[in-house]
Amino acid sequence: QDPVNLVITKLRTKEDFAALTGKKFEFDSAAFMQFLNSNDSLSKYLLDTNTIMTAVLPDTYTYFWNITPSRVMEKIMKANQVFWTADRLNLAKAKGLTPQQVVILASIIEEETNKKEDKGNIASVYLNRIQKGMRLGADPTVKFALRDFGLKRIYNKHLAVESPYNTYRVSGLPPGPICTPQLETIEAVLHAPETNYLYFVAKADFS
């Protein structure tokens, strides 16, 4: 048996995750989707079918080809537990967020910008909106709700989509992440500066 590396970078959906594992291991993507869609399977991790992807941190995980879906998740959960040190847990608590909520917010920021220097300020905008009871109004959540990731502009017709992920219509954070954010984006949420910002705008250079 040769070791098989599962390289996780940016995944948007559980289907993406299942497709990736299905190409790597003996089980197929349908078996992995069945696992990810079973609250009975996920309850031991204290996660559900929406929040399970908050545990999937970008990294390289090594297995054997004949691994089972549950063993795939066990190694990912161990890596997740190592990441969430006492210091990081305390930072999340100070922001009024659970670790899962930190990842959900980081996933939105991941889709908003690639510029590392902007991520903390954007995080502060969303944290301020949450604190004031404003809706997040995050365009990337609309793309996720529509499952149309190629959308370049969001129009009013798109904002009408009925979905718990549409943060123009639903208050608070969506029930799960809209992608697997980079670790630096999670750190940007944990270390977000205190600001009075409630809005940001994209410049022509996408900053």
JSON list of C-alpha atoms in Angstrom, two decimals:
[
{"chain": "A", "resi": 1, "resn": "GLN", "atom": "CA", "xyz": [0.00, 0.00, 0.00]},
{"chain": "A", "resi": 2, "resn": "ASP", "atom": "CA", "xyz": [1.38, 3.36, -1.02]},
{"chain": "A", "resi": 3, "resn": "PRO", "atom": "CA", "xyz": [0.31, 6.40, 1.00]},
{"chain": "A", "resi": 4, "resn": "VAL", "atom": "CA", "xyz": [-2.25, 8.65, -0.72]},
{"chain": "A", "resi": 5, "resn": "ASN", "atom": "CA", "xyz": [-2.10, 12.40, -0.13]},
{"chain": "A", "resi": 6, "resn": "LEU", "atom": "CA", "xyz": [-5.40, 14.22, 0.10]},
{"chain": "A", "resi": 7, "resn": "VAL", "atom": "CA", "xyz": [-4.54, 17.86, -0.63]},
{"chain": "A", "resi": 8, "resn": "ILE", "atom": "CA", "xyz": [-7.30, 20.22, 0.47]},
{"chain": "A", "resi": 9, "resn": "THR", "atom": "CA", "xyz": [-7.11, 23.78, -0.76]},
{"chain": "A", "resi": 10, "resn": "LYS", "atom": "CA", "xyz": [-10.30, 25.69, -1.51]},
{"chain": "A", "resi": 11, "resn": "LEU", "atom": "CA", "xyz": [-13.51, 23.67, -1.54]},
{"chain": "A", "resi": 12, "resn": "ARG", "atom": "CA", "xyz": [-16.88, 25.39, -1.82]},
{"chain": "A", "resi": 13, "resn": "THR", "atom": "CA", "xyz": [-19.35, 22.59, -1.18]},
{"chain": "A", "resi": 14, "resn": "LYS", "atom": "CA", "xyz": [-19.67, 19.15, 0.35]},
{"chain": "A", "resi": 15, "resn": "GLU", "atom": "CA", "xyz": [-20.09, 17.88, -3.21]},
{"chain": "A", "resi": 16, "resn": "ASP", "atom": "CA", "xyz": [-16.65, 19.27, -4.06]},
{"chain": "A", "resi": 17, "resn": "PHE", "atom": "CA", "xyz": [-15.20, 17.51, -1.04]},
{"chain": "A", "resi": 18, "resn": "ALA", "atom": "CA", "xyz": [-16.88, 14.22, -1.94]},
{"chain": "A", "resi": 19, "resn": "ALA", "atom": "CA", "xyz": [-15.69, 14.45, -5.55]},
{"chain": "A", "resi": 20, "resn": "LEU", "atom": "CA", "xyz": [-12.11, 15.03, -4.38]},
{"chain": "A", "resi": 21, "resn": "THR", "atom": "CA", "xyz": [-12.11, 12.04, -2.03]},
{"chain": "A", "resi": 22, "resn": "GLY", "atom": "CA", "xyz": [-13.89, 9.84, -4.57]},
{"chain": "A", "resi": 23, "resn": "LYS", "atom": "CA", "xyz": [-10.98, 10.29, -6.98]},
{"chain": "A", "resi": 24, "resn": "LYS", "atom": "CA", "xyz": [-8.41, 9.39, -4.33]},
{"chain": "A", "resi": 25, "resn": "PHE", "atom": "CA", "xyz": [-9.79, 6.41, -2.44]},
{"chain": "A", "resi": 26, "resn": "GLU", "atom": "CA", "xyz": [-11.48, 3.03, -2.85]},
{"chain": "A", "resi": 27, "resn": "PHE", "atom": "CA", "xyz": [-14.90, 4.37, -1.83]},
{"chain": "A", "resi": 28, "resn": "ASP", "atom": "CA", "xyz": [-16.79, 6.53, -4.33]},
{"chain": "A", "resi": 29, "resn": "SER", "atom": "CA", "xyz": [-18.05, 10.10, -3.97]},
{"chain": "A", "resi": 30, "resn": "ALA", "atom": "CA", "xyz": [-21.62, 8.92, -3.33]},
{"chain": "A", "resi": 31, "resn": "ALA", "atom": "CA", "xyz": [-20.50, 6.98, -0.24]},
{"chain": "A", "resi": 32, "resn": "PHE", "atom": "CA", "xyz": [-18.71, 10.05, 1.09]},
{"chain": "A", "resi": 33, "resn": "MET", "atom": "CA", "xyz": [-21.73, 12.29, 0.41]},
{"chain": "A", "resi": 34, "resn": "GLN", "atom": "CA", "xyz": [-23.91, 9.82, 2.30]},
{"chain": "A", "resi": 35, "resn": "PHE", "atom": "CA", "xyz": [-21.52, 10.16, 5.25]},
{"chain": "A", "resi": 36, "resn": "LEU", "atom": "CA", "xyz": [-21.45, 13.98, 5.06]},
{"chain": "A", "resi": 37, "resn": "ASN", "atom": "CA", "xyz": [-25.25, 14.14, 4.85]},
{"chain": "A", "resi": 38, "resn": "SER", "atom": "CA", "xyz": [-25.86, 11.92, 7.86]},
{"chain": "A", "resi": 39, "resn": "ASN", "atom": "CA", "xyz": [-26.32, 13.73, 11.17]},
{"chain": "A", "resi": 40, "resn": "ASP", "atom": "CA", "xyz": [-25.93, 10.33, 12.82]},
{"chain": "A", "resi": 41, "resn": "SER", "atom": "CA", "xyz": [-22.41, 10.07, 11.38]},
{"chain": "A", "resi": 42, "resn": "LEU", "atom": "CA", "xyz": [-21.49, 13.64, 12.30]},
{"chain": "A", "resi": 43, "resn": "SER", "atom": "CA", "xyz": [-23.02, 13.94, 15.78]},
{"chain": "A", "resi": 44, "resn": "LYS", "atom": "CA", "xyz": [-19.94, 12.45, 17.47]},
{"chain": "A", "resi": 45, "resn": "TYR", "atom": "CA", "xyz": [-17.96, 15.45, 16.20]},
{"chain": "A", "resi": 46, "resn": "LEU", "atom": "CA", "xyz": [-20.63, 17.82, 17.61]},
{"chain": "A", "resi": 47, "resn": "LEU", "atom": "CA", "xyz": [-21.25, 19.00, 14.05]},
{"chain": "A", "resi": 48, "resn": "ASP", "atom": "CA", "xyz": [-24.16, 18.68, 11.62]},
{"chain": "A", "resi": 49, "resn": "THR", "atom": "CA", "xyz": [-24.63, 18.53, 7.86]},
{"chain": "A", "resi": 50, "resn": "ASN", "atom": "CA", "xyz": [-24.24, 22.32, 7.60]},
{"chain": "A", "resi": 51, "resn": "THR", "atom": "CA", "xyz": [-21.31, 22.83, 9.96]},
{"chain": "A", "resi": 52, "resn": "ILE", "atom": "CA", "xyz": [-19.22, 19.76, 9.04]},
{"chain": "A", "resi": 53, "resn": "MET", "atom": "CA", "xyz": [-17.22, 21.75, 6.49]},
{"chain": "A", "resi": 54, "resn": "THR", "atom": "CA", "xyz": [-16.05, 24.13, 9.24]},
{"chain": "A", "resi": 55, "resn": "ALA", "atom": "CA", "xyz": [-13.79, 21.29, 10.40]},
{"chain": "A", "resi": 56, "resn": "VAL", "atom": "CA", "xyz": [-12.09, 20.88, 7.02]},
{"chain": "A", "resi": 57, "resn": "LEU", "atom": "CA", "xyz": [-8.95, 23.00, 7.17]},
{"chain": "A", "resi": 58, "resn": "PRO", "atom": "CA", "xyz": [-6.76, 23.37, 4.07]},
{"chain": "A", "resi": 59, "resn": "ASP", "atom": "CA", "xyz": [-3.78, 21.04, 4.45]},
{"chain": "A", "resi": 60, "resn": "THR", "atom": "CA", "xyz": [-2.32, 17.77, 3.16]},
{"chain": "A", "resi": 61, "resn": "TYR", "atom": "CA", "xyz": [-3.70, 14.65, 4.83]},
{"chain": "A", "resi": 62, "resn": "THR", "atom": "CA", "xyz": [-2.10, 11.24, 4.20]},
{"chain": "A", "resi": 63, "resn": "TYR", "atom": "CA", "xyz": [-4.06, 7.96, 4.15]},
{"chain": "A", "resi": 64, "resn": "PHE", "atom": "CA", "xyz": [-4.11, 4.54, 2.53]},
{"chain": "A", "resi": 65, "resn": "TRP", "atom": "CA", "xyz": [-6.27, 3.93, -0.54]},
{"chain": "A", "resi": 66, "resn": "ASN", "atom": "CA", "xyz": [-8.73, 1.57, 1.19]},
{"chain": "A", "resi": 67, "resn": "ILE", "atom": "CA", "xyz": [-9.58, 4.03, 3.99]},
{"chain": "A", "resi": 68, "resn": "THR", "atom": "CA", "xyz": [-13.24, 4.53, 5.00]},
{"chain": "A", "resi": 69, "resn": "PRO", "atom": "CA", "xyz": [-15.12, 7.88, 4.96]},
{"chain": "A", "resi": 70, "resn": "SER", "atom": "CA", "xyz": [-15.24, 7.94, 8.78]},
{"chain": "A", "resi": 71, "resn": "ARG", "atom": "CA", "xyz": [-11.46, 7.44, 9.04]},
{"chain": "A", "resi": 72, "resn": "VAL", "atom": "CA", "xyz": [-10.91, 10.28, 6.55]},
{"chain": "A", "resi": 73, "resn": "MET", "atom": "CA", "xyz": [-12.89, 12.59, 8.84]},
{"chain": "A", "resi": 74, "resn": "GLU", "atom": "CA", "xyz": [-11.19, 11.34, 11.99]},
{"chain": "A", "resi": 75, "resn": "LYS", "atom": "CA", "xyz": [-7.78, 12.56, 10.82]},
{"chain": "A", "resi": 76, "resn": "ILE", "atom": "CA", "xyz": [-9.25, 15.88, 9.67]},
{"chain": "A", "resi": 77, "resn": "MET", "atom": "CA", "xyz": [-10.95, 16.32, 13.05]},
{"chain": "A", "resi": 78, "resn": "LYS", "atom": "CA", "xyz": [-7.68, 15.64, 14.88]},
{"chain": "A", "resi": 79, "resn": "ALA", "atom": "CA", "xyz": [-5.94, 18.32, 12.81]},
{"chain": "A", "resi": 80, "resn": "ASN", "atom": "CA", "xyz": [-8.83, 20.67, 13.58]},
{"chain": "A", "resi": 81, "resn": "GLN", "atom": "CA", "xyz": [-8.46, 20.06, 17.31]},
{"chain": "A", "resi": 82, "resn": "VAL", "atom": "CA", "xyz": [-4.72, 20.79, 17.09]},
{"chain": "A", "resi": 83, "resn": "PHE", "atom": "CA", "xyz": [-5.44, 24.07, 15.28]},
{"chain": "A", "resi": 84, "resn": "TRP", "atom": "CA", "xyz": [-7.94, 25.26, 17.88]},
{"chain": "A", "resi": 85, "resn": "THR", "atom": "CA", "xyz": [-5.50, 25.96, 20.68]},
{"chain": "A", "resi": 86, "resn": "ALA", "atom": "CA", "xyz": [-6.59, 27.55, 23.94]},
{"chain": "A", "resi": 87, "resn": "ASP", "atom": "CA", "xyz": [-5.33, 30.92, 22.67]},
{"chain": "A", "resi": 88, "resn": "ARG", "atom": "CA", "xyz": [-7.41, 30.71, 19.49]},
{"chain": "A", "resi": 89, "resn": "LEU", "atom": "CA", "xyz": [-10.47, 29.56, 21.44]},
{"chain": "A", "resi": 90, "resn": "ASN", "atom": "CA", "xyz": [-10.08, 32.56, 23.74]},
{"chain": "A", "resi": 91, "resn": "LEU", "atom": "CA", "xyz": [-9.75, 34.94, 20.79]},
{"chain": "A", "resi": 92, "resn": "ALA", "atom": "CA", "xyz": [-12.95, 33.51, 19.28]},
{"chain": "A", "resi": 93, "resn": "LYS", "atom": "CA", "xyz": [-14.78, 33.86, 22.59]},
{"chain": "A", "resi": 94, "resn": "ALA", "atom": "CA", "xyz": [-13.62, 37.48, 22.89]},
{"chain": "A", "resi": 95, "resn": "LYS", "atom": "CA", "xyz": [-15.26, 38.15, 19.51]},
{"chain": "A", "resi": 96, "resn": "GLY", "atom": "CA", "xyz": [-18.46, 36.47, 20.71]},
{"chain": "A", "resi": 97, "resn": "LEU", "atom": "CA", "xyz": [-18.01, 33.61, 18.23]},
{"chain": "A", "resi": 98, "resn": "THR", "atom": "CA", "xyz": [-17.70, 29.83, 18.38]},
{"chain": "A", "resi": 99, "resn": "PRO", "atom": "CA", "xyz": [-14.89, 28.22, 16.38]},
{"chain": "A", "resi": 100, "resn": "GLN", "atom": "CA", "xyz": [-17.47, 27.14, 13.78]},
{"chain": "A", "resi": 101, "resn": "GLN", "atom": "CA", "xyz": [-18.76, 30.72, 13.47]},
{"chain": "A", "resi": 102, "resn": "VAL", "atom": "CA", "xyz": [-15.19, 32.00, 13.04]},
{"chain": "A", "resi": 103, "resn": "VAL", "atom": "CA", "xyz": [-14.72, 29.65, 10.09]},
{"chain": "A", "resi": 104, "resn": "ILE", "atom": "CA", "xyz": [-18.11, 30.58, 8.59]},
{"chain": "A", "resi": 105, "resn": "LEU", "atom": "CA", "xyz": [-17.22, 34.27, 8.75]},
{"chain": "A", "resi": 106, "resn": "ALA", "atom": "CA", "xyz": [-13.71, 33.57, 7.40]},
{"chain": "A", "resi": 107, "resn": "SER", "atom": "CA", "xyz": [-15.26, 31.71, 4.45]},
{"chain": "A", "resi": 108, "resn": "ILE", "atom": "CA", "xyz": [-17.20, 34.83, 3.46]},
{"chain": "A", "resi": 109, "resn": "ILE", "atom": "CA", "xyz": [-14.07, 36.99, 3.72]},
{"chain": "A", "resi": 110, "resn": "GLU", "atom": "CA", "xyz": [-12.14, 34.40, 1.69]},
{"chain": "A", "resi": 111, "resn": "GLU", "atom": "CA", "xyz": [-14.63, 34.93, -1.13]},
{"chain": "A", "resi": 112, "resn": "GLU", "atom": "CA", "xyz": [-14.58, 38.72, -0.76]},
{"chain": "A", "resi": 113, "resn": "THR", "atom": "CA", "xyz": [-10.86, 39.35, -1.25]},
{"chain": "A", "resi": 114, "resn": "ASN", "atom": "CA", "xyz": [-7.49, 37.78, -1.96]},
{"chain": "A", "resi": 115, "resn": "LYS", "atom": "CA", "xyz": [-5.62, 40.69, -0.37]},
{"chain": "A", "resi": 116, "resn": "LYS", "atom": "CA", "xyz": [-4.22, 39.66, 2.99]},
{"chain": "A", "resi": 117, "resn": "GLU", "atom": "CA", "xyz": [-3.97, 43.25, 4.23]},
{"chain": "A", "resi": 118, "resn": "ASP", "atom": "CA", "xyz": [-7.72, 43.83, 3.70]},
{"chain": "A", "resi": 119, "resn": "LYS", "atom": "CA", "xyz": [-9.02, 40.72, 5.44]},
{"chain": "A", "resi": 120, "resn": "GLY", "atom": "CA", "xyz": [-8.89, 42.03, 9.02]},
{"chain": "A", "resi": 121, "resn": "ASN", "atom": "CA", "xyz": [-10.77, 45.22, 8.16]},
{"chain": "A", "resi": 122, "resn": "ILE", "atom": "CA", "xyz": [-13.42, 43.31, 6.22]},
{"chain": "A", "resi": 123, "resn": "ALA", "atom": "CA", "xyz": [-13.81, 40.98, 9.20]},
{"chain": "A", "resi": 124, "resn": "SER", "atom": "CA", "xyz": [-14.34, 44.05, 11.41]},
{"chain": "A", "resi": 125, "resn": "VAL", "atom": "CA", "xyz": [-17.11, 45.28, 9.08]},
{"chain": "A", "resi": 126, "resn": "TYR", "atom": "CA", "xyz": [-19.05, 42.03, 9.42]},
{"chain": "A", "resi": 127, "resn": "LEU", "atom": "CA", "xyz": [-18.44, 41.79, 13.17]},
{"chain": "A", "resi": 128, "resn": "ASN", "atom": "CA", "xyz": [-19.75, 45.35, 13.55]},
{"chain": "A", "resi": 129, "resn": "ARG", "atom": "CA", "xyz": [-22.84, 44.53, 11.50]},
{"chain": "A", "resi": 130, "resn": "ILE", "atom": "CA", "xyz": [-23.51, 41.47, 13.67]},
{"chain": "A", "resi": 131, "resn": "GLN", "atom": "CA", "xyz": [-23.11, 43.55, 16.82]},
{"chain": "A", "resi": 132, "resn": "LYS", "atom": "CA", "xyz": [-25.57, 46.17, 15.55]},
{"chain": "A", "resi": 133, "resn": "GLY", "atom": "CA", "xyz": [-28.11, 43.59, 14.43]},
{"chain": "A", "resi": 134, "resn": "MET", "atom": "CA", "xyz": [-27.63, 44.48, 10.76]},
{"chain": "A", "resi": 135, "resn": "ARG", "atom": "CA", "xyz": [-27.86, 41.80, 8.10]},
{"chain": "A", "resi": 136, "resn": "LEU", "atom": "CA", "xyz": [-24.47, 40.86, 6.69]},
{"chain": "A", "resi": 137, "resn": "GLY", "atom": "CA", "xyz": [-25.54, 41.53, 3.09]},
{"chain": "A", "resi": 138, "resn": "ALA", "atom": "CA", "xyz": [-22.56, 39.59, 1.74]},
{"chain": "A", "resi": 139, "resn": "ASP", "atom": "CA", "xyz": [-22.60, 39.05, -2.04]},
{"chain": "A", "resi": 140, "resn": "PRO", "atom": "CA", "xyz": [-20.65, 35.75, -1.90]},
{"chain": "A", "resi": 141, "resn": "THR", "atom": "CA", "xyz": [-23.40, 34.18, 0.20]},
{"chain": "A", "resi": 142, "resn": "VAL", "atom": "CA", "xyz": [-25.86, 34.92, -2.61]},
{"chain": "A", "resi": 143, "resn": "LYS", "atom": "CA", "xyz": [-23.61, 33.14, -5.10]},
{"chain": "A", "resi": 144, "resn": "PHE", "atom": "CA", "xyz": [-23.48, 30.18, -2.75]},
{"chain": "A", "resi": 145, "resn": "ALA", "atom": "CA", "xyz": [-27.25, 30.19, -2.29]},
{"chain": "A", "resi": 146, "resn": "LEU", "atom": "CA", "xyz": [-27.69, 30.18, -6.08]},
{"chain": "A", "resi": 147, "resn": "ARG", "atom": "CA", "xyz": [-24.82, 27.67, -6.54]},
{"chain": "A", "resi": 148, "resn": "ASP", "atom": "CA", "xyz": [-23.62, 30.00, -9.31]},
{"chain": "A", "resi": 149, "resn": "PHE", "atom": "CA", "xyz": [-19.99, 30.72, -8.51]},
{"chain": "A", "resi": 150, "resn": "GLY", "atom": "CA", "xyz": [-19.31, 32.36, -11.88]},
{"chain": "A", "resi": 151, "resn": "LEU", "atom": "CA", "xyz": [-21.50, 35.38, -11.15]},
{"chain": "A", "resi": 152, "resn": "LYS", "atom": "CA", "xyz": [-19.49, 38.58, -11.59]},
{"chain": "A", "resi": 153, "resn": "ARG", "atom": "CA", "xyz": [-22.16, 41.00, -10.39]},
{"chain": "A", "resi": 154, "resn": "ILE", "atom": "CA", "xyz": [-25.07, 40.56, -8.03]},
{"chain": "A", "resi": 155, "resn": "TYR", "atom": "CA", "xyz": [-28.34, 42.16, -9.17]},
{"chain": "A", "resi": 156, "resn": "ASN", "atom": "CA", "xyz": [-31.58, 42.70, -7.26]},
{"chain": "A", "resi": 157, "resn": "LYS", "atom": "CA", "xyz": [-33.13, 39.66, -8.94]},
{"chain": "A", "resi": 158, "resn": "HIS", "atom": "CA", "xyz": [-30.39, 37.51, -7.34]},
{"chain": "A", "resi": 159, "resn": "LEU", "atom": "CA", "xyz": [-31.05, 38.91, -3.87]},
{"chain": "A", "resi": 160, "resn": "ALA", "atom": "CA", "xyz": [-34.56, 37.42, -3.86]},
{"chain": "A", "resi": 161, "resn": "VAL", "atom": "CA", "xyz": [-33.33, 33.82, -3.65]},
{"chain": "A", "resi": 162, "resn": "GLU", "atom": "CA", "xyz": [-34.90, 31.98, -0.69]},
{"chain": "A", "resi": 163, "resn": "SER", "atom": "CA", "xyz": [-32.06, 30.35, 1.19]},
{"chain": "A", "resi": 164, "resn": "PRO", "atom": "CA", "xyz": [-30.64, 30.31, 4.73]},
{"chain": "A", "resi": 165, "resn": "TYR", "atom": "CA", "xyz": [-27.35, 31.26, 3.04]},
{"chain": "A", "resi": 166, "resn": "ASN", "atom": "CA", "xyz": [-28.72, 34.49, 1.53]},
{"chain": "A", "resi": 167, "resn": "THR", "atom": "CA", "xyz": [-27.49, 37.05, 4.07]},
{"chain": "A", "resi": 168, "resn": "TYR", "atom": "CA", "xyz": [-29.46, 39.82, 2.36]},
{"chain": "A", "resi": 169, "resn": "ARG", "atom": "CA", "xyz": [-32.68, 38.13, 3.53]},
{"chain": "A", "resi": 170, "resn": "VAL", "atom": "CA", "xyz": [-31.59, 36.22, 6.64]},
{"chain": "A", "resi": 171, "resn": "SER", "atom": "CA", "xyz": [-30.07, 37.79, 9.74]},
{"chain": "A", "resi": 172, "resn": "GLY", "atom": "CA", "xyz": [-26.82, 36.58, 11.27]},
{"chain": "A", "resi": 173, "resn": "LEU", "atom": "CA", "xyz": [-24.28, 34.18, 9.87]},
{"chain": "A", "resi": 174, "resn": "PRO", "atom": "CA", "xyz": [-25.29, 31.47, 7.39]},
{"chain": "A", "resi": 175, "resn": "PRO", "atom": "CA", "xyz": [-25.65, 27.96, 8.84]},
{"chain": "A", "resi": 176, "resn": "GLY", "atom": "CA", "xyz": [-22.37, 26.75, 7.37]},
{"chain": "A", "resi": 177, "resn": "PRO", "atom": "CA", "xyz": [-19.27, 27.98, 5.53]},
{"chain": "A", "resi": 178, "resn": "ILE", "atom": "CA", "xyz": [-19.39, 28.93, 1.84]},
{"chain": "A", "resi": 179, "resn": "CYS", "atom": "CA", "xyz": [-15.86, 27.62, 1.23]},
{"chain": "A", "resi": 180, "resn": "THR", "atom": "CA", "xyz": [-12.86, 26.26, 3.12]},
{"chain": "A", "resi": 181, "resn": "PRO", "atom": "CA", "xyz": [-10.95, 29.43, 4.07]},
{"chain": "A", "resi": 182, "resn": "GLN", "atom": "CA", "xyz": [-7.18, 29.69, 4.30]},
{"chain": "A", "resi": 183, "resn": "LEU", "atom": "CA", "xyz": [-5.71, 29.61, 7.79]},
{"chain": "A", "resi": 184, "resn": "GLU", "atom": "CA", "xyz": [-4.57, 33.23, 7.36]},
{"chain": "A", "resi": 185, "resn": "THR", "atom": "CA", "xyz": [-8.19, 34.26, 6.78]},
{"chain": "A", "resi": 186, "resn": "ILE", "atom": "CA", "xyz": [-9.29, 32.49, 9.97]},
{"chain": "A", "resi": 187, "resn": "GLU", "atom": "CA", "xyz": [-6.48, 34.33, 11.77]},
{"chain": "A", "resi": 188, "resn": "ALA", "atom": "CA", "xyz": [-7.71, 37.62, 10.25]},
{"chain": "A", "resi": 189, "resn": "VAL", "atom": "CA", "xyz": [-11.10, 37.06, 11.91]},
{"chain": "A", "resi": 190, "resn": "LEU", "atom": "CA", "xyz": [-9.54, 36.11, 15.25]},
{"chain": "A", "resi": 191, "resn": "HIS", "atom": "CA", "xyz": [-7.27, 39.19, 15.18]},
{"chain": "A", "resi": 192, "resn": "ALA", "atom": "CA", "xyz": [-9.71, 41.61, 13.50]},
{"chain": "A", "resi": 193, "resn": "PRO", "atom": "CA", "xyz": [-9.06, 45.19, 14.61]},
{"chain": "A", "resi": 194, "resn": "GLU", "atom": "CA", "xyz": [-11.72, 47.17, 16.45]},
{"chain": "A", "resi": 195, "resn": "THR", "atom": "CA", "xyz": [-13.15, 49.68, 13.96]},
{"chain": "A", "resi": 196, "resn": "ASN", "atom": "CA", "xyz": [-16.34, 51.63, 13.33]},
{"chain": "A", "resi": 197, "resn": "TYR", "atom": "CA", "xyz": [-16.52, 50.40, 9.73]},
{"chain": "A", "resi": 198, "resn": "LEU", "atom": "CA", "xyz": [-19.88, 49.17, 8.45]},
{"chain": "A", "resi": 199, "resn": "TYR", "atom": "CA", "xyz": [-19.16, 49.15, 4.70]},
{"chain": "A", "resi": 200, "resn": "PHE", "atom": "CA", "xyz": [-16.35, 48.53, 2.24]},
{"chain": "A", "resi": 201, "resn": "VAL", "atom": "CA", "xyz": [-16.11, 48.96, -1.52]},
{"chain": "A", "resi": 202, "resn": "ALA", "atom": "CA", "xyz": [-14.06, 47.18, -4.16]},
{"chain": "A", "resi": 203, "resn": "LYS", "atom": "CA", "xyz": [-11.75, 49.38, -6.21]},
{"chain": "A", "resi": 204, "resn": "ALA", "atom": "CA", "xyz": [-11.02, 48.79, -9.89]},
{"chain": "A", "resi": 205, "resn": "ASP", "atom": "CA", "xyz": [-7.88, 46.85, -8.91]},
{"chain": "A", "resi": 206, "resn": "PHE", "atom": "CA", "xyz": [-10.06, 44.60, -6.68]},
{"chain": "A", "resi": 207, "resn": "SER", "atom": "CA", "xyz": [-8.56, 45.96, -3.47]}
]
